[in-house]
Amino acid sequence: TAVMPRGRDSMAKPSFAVRVLNNLSYGVTPTTLAAFNALGSTDQQRLANYVDWQLDWTNISDTAVEQRLTAAGYTTLNKTLQQLWAEHIVADPEYDIRMRPAWEVQRSALVRAVHSKRQLHEVMVGFWHNHFNVTVSEFDAGPVFMHYHRDVMRANALGNFRTMLEAVAQSTSMMYFLDNSSNTRSGPNENFARELLELHTFGAENYLGFMDPFQVPPCPEDPTYPIGYTDVDVYETASAFTGWSVKDGHWQYPTEDDGTFVYRQAWHDAGPKFVLGKFLNPEQAALKDGRDILDRLASHPRVAKFICRKLIRRFVSDRPDPALVDSAAAIFRANWQQPNQIALTLRHILLSNAFINSWGQKNRRPFELVAAALRA
């Protein structure tokens, strides 16, 4: 008896439409397959039309999935941040009620993955949750996690990275998760600053350790930027974000207690700073120290490469093509101030030959596998 070879090479290659839909959504269905095949006369035309349709996600009606969620008894999906704060924190309810917003994010994410027509948007919401991670079950972050999910991740998933960076930095869940709500000049806390540089923007690959920041070489792609970041950049970034906090009834401000973002000038280190090769003058206007750093990060060529490499790793291959990383990063950086920057970058990646010719290079995570099975 002949022994059949095992692995991908021995499998019949699925149709182009099936391969595309399994990468750009939470799994192909007969309905989405028929819809895709009706979008043009060639594979590339159908792909381009599908991607453009999905990127314009606000014009895709998702009434059916919203009605499904409402009928299922979800109660926190539309609560404002102030309502979440008042009803799930200040009221001091029992644990299950306190954490209900967190549990409803988890469950609604699966419902949307299975039933939403905005499939590419849902995939990108998951991508950014992994990138800007906040543990949903964290005791302080969980009660207001719905705000983080809806107003930060979902709202910006295909928009502008710089806008998202600031929304993340000012979000109550992230403030608590990485302790920036208590970051003051008298007690600086570098947790958020370190993750901002290491995980959210540069990646560990661009970390230079305790190098003298004045000795950091220029970035080859743009010599007006340093090639990476140092520990001194982390410390200076932490100082820049002192005073970014939450109205949480702090003993110094007991009447401010609605869970929203607040900038406390009295807590801010207003001295001069040197961050990522740029001097920040002392006594800048409110929020400007932090915003100057976010601008510097969002426009940095190595940040563009780090984000694009992750996008390509998510949609194409765990071994991203360097040429595609470079071309995507060029688009990401050239459009860093455009409201549709992420969509433009993603379109470039998804219409590339690397994507078109990819197959079998990605495995589904457990959440994705469950969603795909339910869709099927």
mmCIF file of C-alpha atoms in Angstrom, residues 49-206:
data_model
loop_
_atom_site.group_PDB
_atom_site.id
_atom_site.type_symbol
_atom_site.label_atom_id
_atom_site.label_comp_id
_atom_site.label_asym_id
_atom_site.label_seq_id
_atom_site.Cartn_x
_atom_site.Cartn_y
_atom_site.Cartn_z
ATOM 1 C CA ASN A 49 -13.748 44.884 -4.526
ATOM 2 C CA TYR A 50 -14.141 42.740 -1.421
ATOM 3 C CA VAL A 51 -11.324 44.531 0.412
ATOM 4 C CA ASP A 52 -12.675 47.984 -0.500
ATOM 5 C CA TRP A 53 -16.167 46.962 0.614
ATOM 6 C CA GLN A 54 -14.933 45.612 3.943
ATOM 7 C CA LEU A 55 -12.614 48.556 4.642
ATOM 8 C CA ASP A 56 -15.614 50.901 4.298
ATOM 9 C CA TRP A 57 -17.061 49.167 7.336
ATOM 10 C CA THR A 58 -19.326 51.964 8.606
ATOM 11 C CA ASN A 59 -21.407 51.639 5.433
ATOM 12 C CA ILE A 60 -22.043 47.935 6.027
ATOM 13 C CA SER A 61 -25.272 47.480 7.948
ATOM 14 C CA ASP A 62 -24.864 45.259 11.003
ATOM 15 C CA THR A 63 -28.415 45.661 12.268
ATOM 16 C CA ALA A 64 -28.974 41.904 12.458
ATOM 17 C CA VAL A 65 -26.062 41.260 14.813
ATOM 18 C CA GLU A 66 -27.016 44.263 16.971
ATOM 19 C CA GLN A 67 -30.560 42.915 17.261
ATOM 20 C CA ARG A 68 -29.174 39.500 18.147
ATOM 21 C CA LEU A 69 -27.110 40.979 20.976
ATOM 22 C CA THR A 70 -30.030 43.016 22.294
ATOM 23 C CA ALA A 71 -32.336 39.989 22.224
ATOM 24 C CA ALA A 72 -29.723 37.921 24.062
ATOM 25 C CA GLY A 73 -29.900 40.212 27.100
ATOM 26 C CA TYR A 74 -26.651 42.162 26.904
ATOM 27 C CA THR A 75 -26.976 45.230 29.115
ATOM 28 C CA THR A 76 -23.593 47.038 29.085
ATOM 29 C CA LEU A 77 -22.713 47.306 25.368
ATOM 30 C CA ASN A 78 -24.001 50.869 25.031
ATOM 31 C CA LYS A 79 -23.259 52.261 28.480
ATOM 32 C CA THR A 80 -21.142 55.401 28.510
ATOM 33 C CA LEU A 81 -17.883 55.457 30.439
ATOM 34 C CA GLN A 82 -19.587 57.481 33.163
ATOM 35 C CA GLN A 83 -22.411 54.939 33.415
ATOM 36 C CA LEU A 84 -19.960 52.057 33.600
ATOM 37 C CA TRP A 85 -18.043 53.849 36.331
ATOM 38 C CA ALA A 86 -21.100 54.740 38.377
ATOM 39 C CA GLU A 87 -22.874 51.400 38.111
ATOM 40 C CA HIS A 88 -19.988 48.927 38.135
ATOM 41 C CA ILE A 89 -17.408 50.659 40.358
ATOM 42 C CA VAL A 90 -18.837 53.464 42.504
ATOM 43 C CA ALA A 91 -21.949 51.446 43.406
ATOM 44 C CA ASP A 92 -19.614 48.708 44.718
ATOM 45 C CA PRO A 93 -21.718 45.843 43.379
ATOM 46 C CA GLU A 94 -20.998 42.152 43.822
ATOM 47 C CA TYR A 95 -18.163 40.764 41.698
ATOM 48 C CA ASP A 96 -20.246 39.360 38.818
ATOM 49 C CA ILE A 97 -22.006 42.693 38.345
ATOM 50 C CA ARG A 98 -18.757 44.635 38.692
ATOM 51 C CA MET A 99 -17.167 42.519 35.964
ATOM 52 C CA ARG A 100 -20.205 42.183 33.700
ATOM 53 C CA PRO A 101 -18.873 44.708 31.143
ATOM 54 C CA ALA A 102 -15.726 42.588 30.789
ATOM 55 C CA TRP A 103 -17.668 39.353 30.340
ATOM 56 C CA GLU A 104 -19.995 40.992 27.819
ATOM 57 C CA VAL A 105 -17.024 42.171 25.750
ATOM 58 C CA GLN A 106 -15.727 38.605 25.589
ATOM 59 C CA ARG A 107 -19.070 37.080 24.663
ATOM 60 C CA SER A 108 -20.137 39.784 22.224
ATOM 61 C CA ALA A 109 -16.752 39.482 20.485
ATOM 62 C CA LEU A 110 -17.563 35.862 19.654
ATOM 63 C CA VAL A 111 -21.108 36.739 18.552
ATOM 64 C CA ARG A 112 -19.743 39.439 16.221
ATOM 65 C CA ALA A 113 -16.988 37.164 14.890
ATOM 66 C CA VAL A 114 -19.605 34.582 13.951
ATOM 67 C CA HIS A 115 -22.455 36.784 12.715
ATOM 68 C CA SER A 116 -21.142 40.243 11.761
ATOM 69 C CA LYS A 117 -21.062 41.307 8.115
ATOM 70 C CA ARG A 118 -18.148 43.601 8.992
ATOM 71 C CA GLN A 119 -15.726 40.688 9.080
ATOM 72 C CA LEU A 120 -12.467 42.492 8.283
ATOM 73 C CA HIS A 121 -13.252 45.125 10.897
ATOM 74 C CA GLU A 122 -13.881 42.416 13.495
ATOM 75 C CA VAL A 123 -10.578 40.736 12.635
ATOM 76 C CA MET A 124 -8.782 44.063 13.047
ATOM 77 C CA VAL A 125 -10.475 44.753 16.385
ATOM 78 C CA GLY A 126 -9.017 41.469 17.580
ATOM 79 C CA PHE A 127 -5.625 42.397 16.141
ATOM 80 C CA TRP A 128 -5.501 45.680 18.052
ATOM 81 C CA HIS A 129 -6.719 44.098 21.291
ATOM 82 C CA ASN A 130 -3.732 41.763 21.057
ATOM 83 C CA HIS A 131 -1.426 44.659 20.226
ATOM 84 C CA PHE A 132 -2.652 47.101 22.907
ATOM 85 C CA ASN A 133 -3.307 44.368 25.417
ATOM 86 C CA VAL A 134 -5.318 45.011 28.576
ATOM 87 C CA THR A 135 -6.313 41.906 30.507
ATOM 88 C CA VAL A 136 -10.111 41.896 30.442
ATOM 89 C CA SER A 137 -10.428 40.223 33.852
ATOM 90 C CA GLU A 138 -8.229 42.765 35.660
ATOM 91 C CA PHE A 139 -10.214 43.975 38.689
ATOM 92 C CA ASP A 140 -9.884 47.715 38.004
ATOM 93 C CA ALA A 141 -9.845 47.607 34.185
ATOM 94 C CA GLY A 142 -12.701 45.111 33.741
ATOM 95 C CA PRO A 143 -15.647 47.244 34.891
ATOM 96 C CA VAL A 144 -14.889 49.918 32.274
ATOM 97 C CA PHE A 145 -13.469 47.567 29.630
ATOM 98 C CA MET A 146 -16.525 48.102 27.437
ATOM 99 C CA HIS A 147 -15.421 51.706 26.921
ATOM 100 C CA TYR A 148 -11.927 50.546 25.915
ATOM 101 C CA HIS A 149 -13.363 47.947 23.539
ATOM 102 C CA ARG A 150 -16.026 50.145 21.917
ATOM 103 C CA ASP A 151 -14.615 53.674 21.963
ATOM 104 C CA VAL A 152 -10.907 52.930 21.560
ATOM 105 C CA MET A 153 -10.405 49.599 19.773
ATOM 106 C CA ARG A 154 -13.548 49.365 17.640
ATOM 107 C CA ALA A 155 -13.696 53.068 16.802
ATOM 108 C CA ASN A 156 -10.082 53.242 15.583
ATOM 109 C CA ALA A 157 -9.403 49.748 14.204
ATOM 110 C CA LEU A 158 -9.226 50.940 10.573
ATOM 111 C CA GLY A 159 -8.535 54.601 11.233
ATOM 112 C CA ASN A 160 -5.402 56.487 12.289
ATOM 113 C CA PHE A 161 -2.655 54.976 14.434
ATOM 114 C CA ARG A 162 -1.670 58.283 16.067
ATOM 115 C CA THR A 163 -5.299 58.912 17.047
ATOM 116 C CA MET A 164 -5.495 55.403 18.466
ATOM 117 C CA LEU A 165 -2.266 55.880 20.439
ATOM 118 C CA GLU A 166 -3.681 58.869 22.286
ATOM 119 C CA ALA A 167 -7.057 57.191 22.825
ATOM 120 C CA VAL A 168 -5.234 54.221 24.363
ATOM 121 C CA ALA A 169 -3.068 56.494 26.515
ATOM 122 C CA GLN A 170 -6.143 58.299 27.874
ATOM 123 C CA SER A 171 -8.377 55.259 28.317
ATOM 124 C CA THR A 172 -9.383 54.361 31.855
ATOM 125 C CA SER A 173 -8.786 50.616 31.451
ATOM 126 C CA MET A 174 -5.232 51.141 30.152
ATOM 127 C CA MET A 175 -4.561 53.776 32.820
ATOM 128 C CA TYR A 176 -5.300 51.227 35.518
ATOM 129 C CA PHE A 177 -3.765 48.220 33.790
ATOM 130 C CA LEU A 178 -0.374 49.934 33.362
ATOM 131 C CA ASP A 179 -0.606 52.233 36.411
ATOM 132 C CA ASN A 180 -0.363 55.576 34.628
ATOM 133 C CA SER A 181 -3.349 56.847 36.630
ATOM 134 C CA SER A 182 -0.930 57.126 39.586
ATOM 135 C CA ASN A 183 2.100 58.361 37.615
ATOM 136 C CA THR A 184 3.182 61.606 39.313
ATOM 137 C CA ARG A 185 6.356 63.655 39.503
ATOM 138 C CA SER A 186 6.701 62.695 43.181
ATOM 139 C CA GLY A 187 6.163 58.998 42.421
ATOM 140 C CA PRO A 188 6.926 58.274 38.777
ATOM 141 C CA ASN A 189 5.775 54.953 37.322
ATOM 142 C CA GLU A 190 7.335 53.724 34.083
ATOM 143 C CA ASN A 191 4.993 50.779 33.350
ATOM 144 C CA PHE A 192 2.973 52.525 30.649
ATOM 145 C CA ALA A 193 5.999 54.292 29.169
ATOM 146 C CA ARG A 194 7.924 51.037 28.795
ATOM 147 C CA GLU A 195 5.034 49.196 27.139
ATOM 148 C CA LEU A 196 4.306 52.206 24.912
ATOM 149 C CA LEU A 197 7.818 51.964 23.481
ATOM 150 C CA GLU A 198 8.476 48.229 23.661
ATOM 151 C CA LEU A 199 5.099 46.750 22.733
ATOM 152 C CA HIS A 200 2.893 49.464 21.232
ATOM 153 C CA THR A 201 5.308 51.196 18.877
ATOM 154 C CA PHE A 202 8.976 50.186 18.476
ATOM 155 C CA GLY A 203 9.006 46.546 19.450
ATOM 156 C CA ALA A 204 11.796 44.920 21.448
ATOM 157 C CA GLU A 205 13.805 44.618 18.215
ATOM 158 C CA ASN A 206 14.522 48.383 18.385
#
